[in-house]
Amino acid sequence: MKKKKIIISSIIFVLLASITFISVSTYAKYKSQATSAGEFSIAKFEIKLNNSEELTQKIDLSSTITDNKYSDKYLMPGTNGNIVLELDFKDVDVSTNYEITVGELDFPNNLKLYEDANYTKEFTKINGTYLIDGETTHTKNIYWKWAYKTDAESDTNDNLYMNKELNVPIVVNLTQKIGGGNWWKRSF
């Protein structure tokens, strides 16, 4: 009986030693492979809005006036403007979808943003795509018009904004476009 216990103990010891040896050598092999050296490149993704890396900006309407029938220097009813947004993709190595929106506005009731220079379609958003084989500069416009009205309600509302800075909060959202352009032809 004692001899049988010694044989069983010996077999268990050999099995445990074998399992330990296999585990340690497997772990050592995994560790050595995990630290091996390799080279890879990361694609550039540095988009600029109006020469700034900030993709959320406040645009002061007084700096975008194109027509003002009533004053040479003040933002007031009867004024029109054009917000020019220049997206620069020269430091981008992947095709990109973009969406330009505006944040919360604090404007007079009769000041509106438009998608077109004829002030016929109110602004909602601008969607676009940059393809890596395409133009690296995308220029987009948001037009605005502060309509001149003489009714009492408009006058009261316009007076609330006298001597106030009127800003448009611009927000650019980006997503990488899968399968857009010939990325394998680019030199990194």
Tab-separated table of C-alpha atoms in Angstrom:
chain	number	residue	atom	x	y	z
A	1	MET	CA	0.000	0.000	0.000
A	2	LYS	CA	2.842	2.301	0.838
A	3	LYS	CA	4.505	1.476	-2.477
A	4	LYS	CA	1.246	2.310	-4.311
A	5	LYS	CA	1.057	5.744	-2.602
A	6	ILE	CA	4.648	6.477	-3.603
A	7	ILE	CA	3.943	5.593	-7.242
A	8	ILE	CA	0.754	7.730	-7.335
A	9	SER	CA	2.582	10.614	-5.630
A	10	SER	CA	5.430	10.314	-8.134
A	11	ILE	CA	3.028	10.359	-11.085
A	12	ILE	CA	1.215	13.421	-9.713
A	13	PHE	CA	4.564	15.167	-9.118
A	14	VAL	CA	5.731	14.427	-12.704
A	15	LEU	CA	2.415	15.670	-14.124
A	16	LEU	CA	2.527	18.897	-12.093
A	17	ALA	CA	6.165	19.489	-13.043
A	18	SER	CA	5.318	18.941	-16.722
A	19	ILE	CA	2.359	21.343	-16.606
A	20	THR	CA	4.457	23.971	-14.831
A	21	PHE	CA	7.279	23.627	-17.373
A	22	ILE	CA	4.887	23.895	-20.349
A	23	SER	CA	3.123	26.932	-18.829
A	24	VAL	CA	6.370	28.767	-18.105
A	25	SER	CA	7.855	28.090	-21.535
A	26	THR	CA	4.609	29.139	-23.263
A	27	TYR	CA	4.461	32.339	-21.207
A	28	ALA	CA	8.127	33.023	-21.933
A	29	LYS	CA	7.567	32.525	-25.642
A	30	TYR	CA	4.509	34.825	-25.568
A	31	LYS	CA	6.443	37.483	-23.678
A	32	SER	CA	9.380	37.337	-26.068
A	33	GLN	CA	7.070	37.689	-29.065
A	34	ALA	CA	5.195	40.586	-27.491
A	35	THR	CA	8.354	42.636	-27.152
A	36	SER	CA	9.612	42.094	-30.685
A	37	ALA	CA	10.350	45.202	-32.723
A	38	GLY	CA	8.295	46.224	-35.732
A	39	GLU	CA	7.697	49.314	-37.826
A	40	PHE	CA	4.412	50.850	-38.855
A	41	SER	CA	3.185	54.299	-39.834
A	42	ILE	CA	0.224	56.138	-38.420
A	43	ALA	CA	-1.784	58.178	-40.894
A	44	LYS	CA	-1.852	61.940	-40.304
A	45	PHE	CA	-5.202	63.410	-39.249
A	46	GLU	CA	-4.672	67.119	-38.549
A	47	ILE	CA	-7.538	69.129	-39.984
A	48	LYS	CA	-7.670	72.907	-39.670
A	49	LEU	CA	-10.613	75.314	-39.729
A	50	ASN	CA	-9.702	78.860	-40.758
A	51	ASN	CA	-5.983	78.175	-40.075
A	52	SER	CA	-6.684	76.863	-36.569
A	53	GLU	CA	-6.662	73.347	-35.160
A	54	GLU	CA	-9.774	74.295	-33.136
A	55	LEU	CA	-12.774	72.765	-34.900
A	56	THR	CA	-15.219	74.603	-32.632
A	57	GLN	CA	-15.011	78.362	-33.104
A	58	LYS	CA	-17.045	81.486	-32.402
A	59	ILE	CA	-17.269	83.762	-35.429
A	60	ASP	CA	-18.036	87.434	-34.743
A	61	LEU	CA	-20.610	88.608	-37.300
A	62	SER	CA	-19.144	92.124	-37.404
A	63	SER	CA	-16.011	90.644	-39.034
A	64	THR	CA	-18.090	89.054	-41.820
A	65	ILE	CA	-20.211	92.032	-43.028
A	66	THR	CA	-20.555	92.258	-46.809
A	67	ASP	CA	-23.325	94.870	-47.072
A	68	ASN	CA	-24.558	97.464	-44.605
A	69	LYS	CA	-26.941	100.098	-45.937
A	70	TYR	CA	-27.226	102.117	-42.734
A	71	SER	CA	-23.796	102.289	-41.124
A	72	ASP	CA	-20.147	102.113	-42.076
A	73	LYS	CA	-19.058	100.394	-38.891
A	74	TYR	CA	-21.958	98.949	-36.876
A	75	LEU	CA	-23.804	95.672	-37.007
A	76	MET	CA	-27.516	96.516	-37.220
A	77	PRO	CA	-30.770	95.686	-39.016
A	78	GLY	CA	-30.308	95.942	-42.770
A	79	THR	CA	-26.890	94.253	-42.647
A	80	ASN	CA	-25.834	91.160	-44.610
A	81	GLY	CA	-22.762	89.007	-44.325
A	82	ASN	CA	-20.865	85.908	-45.350
A	83	ILE	CA	-19.084	83.578	-42.934
A	84	VAL	CA	-16.276	81.924	-44.902
A	85	LEU	CA	-15.150	78.578	-43.512
A	86	GLU	CA	-11.944	77.110	-44.891
A	87	LEU	CA	-11.229	73.481	-44.083
A	88	ASP	CA	-7.593	72.502	-44.663
A	89	PHE	CA	-6.899	68.795	-45.221
A	90	LYS	CA	-3.253	69.040	-46.336
A	91	ASP	CA	-2.075	67.147	-43.210
A	92	VAL	CA	-4.623	64.345	-43.569
A	93	ASP	CA	-3.824	60.886	-44.960
A	94	VAL	CA	-7.326	59.385	-44.791
A	95	SER	CA	-10.543	60.240	-46.555
A	96	THR	CA	-12.864	62.133	-44.229
A	97	ASN	CA	-16.560	62.961	-43.991
A	98	TYR	CA	-17.354	66.263	-42.301
A	99	GLU	CA	-20.429	68.021	-41.000
A	100	ILE	CA	-20.531	71.739	-40.191
A	101	THR	CA	-23.242	72.878	-37.795
A	102	VAL	CA	-23.878	75.872	-35.580
A	103	GLY	CA	-24.393	75.757	-31.832
A	104	GLU	CA	-26.994	77.657	-29.861
A	105	LEU	CA	-27.648	81.129	-31.248
A	106	ASP	CA	-28.625	84.264	-29.340
A	107	PHE	CA	-29.810	86.445	-32.217
A	108	PRO	CA	-32.520	88.994	-32.944
A	109	ASN	CA	-35.677	87.349	-34.306
A	110	ASN	CA	-35.124	88.771	-37.794
A	111	LEU	CA	-31.444	87.759	-38.136
A	112	LYS	CA	-31.211	84.462	-40.019
A	113	LEU	CA	-28.467	82.200	-41.371
A	114	TYR	CA	-28.730	80.909	-44.939
A	115	GLU	CA	-27.135	78.258	-47.143
A	116	ASP	CA	-27.221	80.428	-50.265
A	117	ALA	CA	-26.163	83.942	-51.224
A	118	ASN	CA	-29.737	84.764	-52.303
A	119	TYR	CA	-31.037	84.191	-48.748
A	120	THR	CA	-33.703	81.705	-49.842
A	121	LYS	CA	-32.828	78.542	-47.869
A	122	GLU	CA	-32.256	78.768	-44.118
A	123	PHE	CA	-29.087	77.120	-42.875
A	124	THR	CA	-29.286	73.707	-41.237
A	125	LYS	CA	-25.856	72.132	-41.804
A	126	ILE	CA	-23.170	71.524	-44.407
A	127	ASN	CA	-22.042	68.001	-45.238
A	128	GLY	CA	-18.957	67.212	-47.265
A	129	THR	CA	-16.283	64.647	-48.005
A	130	TYR	CA	-12.549	64.981	-48.423
A	131	LEU	CA	-10.971	62.250	-50.547
A	132	ILE	CA	-7.224	61.837	-50.212
A	133	ASP	CA	-6.752	62.161	-53.963
A	134	GLY	CA	-8.862	65.344	-54.066
A	135	GLU	CA	-8.557	69.015	-53.243
A	136	THR	CA	-6.974	69.676	-49.858
A	137	THR	CA	-8.850	72.947	-49.246
A	138	HIS	CA	-12.634	73.029	-48.963
A	139	THR	CA	-14.218	76.489	-48.705
A	140	LYS	CA	-17.800	76.671	-47.465
A	141	ASN	CA	-20.042	79.679	-46.795
A	142	ILE	CA	-22.790	80.483	-44.350
A	143	TYR	CA	-24.662	83.639	-45.358
A	144	TRP	CA	-26.607	85.796	-42.946
A	145	LYS	CA	-29.081	88.645	-43.148
A	146	TRP	CA	-30.457	90.891	-40.428
A	147	ALA	CA	-33.692	92.041	-42.042
A	148	TYR	CA	-34.705	95.656	-41.524
A	149	LYS	CA	-38.298	95.753	-40.269
A	150	THR	CA	-40.222	98.716	-38.877
A	151	ASP	CA	-42.941	96.996	-36.848
A	152	ALA	CA	-43.029	97.533	-33.073
A	153	GLU	CA	-42.200	93.904	-32.227
A	154	SER	CA	-39.068	93.911	-34.411
A	155	ASP	CA	-37.942	97.267	-33.043
A	156	THR	CA	-38.308	96.032	-29.454
A	157	ASN	CA	-36.441	92.806	-30.217
A	158	ASP	CA	-33.658	94.566	-32.187
A	159	ASN	CA	-33.098	96.983	-29.280
A	160	LEU	CA	-32.296	94.039	-26.992
A	161	TYR	CA	-29.155	93.420	-29.078
A	162	MET	CA	-27.823	96.968	-29.289
A	163	ASN	CA	-24.130	97.166	-28.286
A	164	LYS	CA	-23.895	93.374	-28.052
A	165	GLU	CA	-21.444	91.178	-29.885
A	166	LEU	CA	-23.233	88.669	-32.109
A	167	ASN	CA	-21.348	85.392	-32.552
A	168	VAL	CA	-21.998	82.217	-34.486
A	169	PRO	CA	-20.646	79.095	-32.765
A	170	ILE	CA	-19.319	76.864	-35.555
A	171	VAL	CA	-18.857	73.140	-34.904
A	172	VAL	CA	-17.099	70.754	-37.307
A	173	ASN	CA	-17.627	67.026	-36.726
A	174	LEU	CA	-15.367	64.551	-38.527
A	175	THR	CA	-15.426	60.852	-39.277
A	176	GLN	CA	-12.895	58.851	-41.216
A	177	LYS	CA	-14.358	57.556	-44.443
A	178	ILE	CA	-13.784	53.873	-45.070
A	179	GLY	CA	-12.850	53.006	-48.624
A	180	GLY	CA	-12.480	56.581	-49.853
A	181	GLY	CA	-9.604	57.283	-52.207
A	182	ASN	CA	-6.491	55.363	-53.011
A	183	TRP	CA	-4.722	55.396	-49.653
A	184	TRP	CA	-2.333	52.642	-50.755
A	185	LYS	CA	-0.905	54.983	-53.412
A	186	ARG	CA	0.040	57.670	-50.884
A	187	SER	CA	3.638	58.005	-49.804
A	188	PHE	CA	4.041	58.212	-46.056
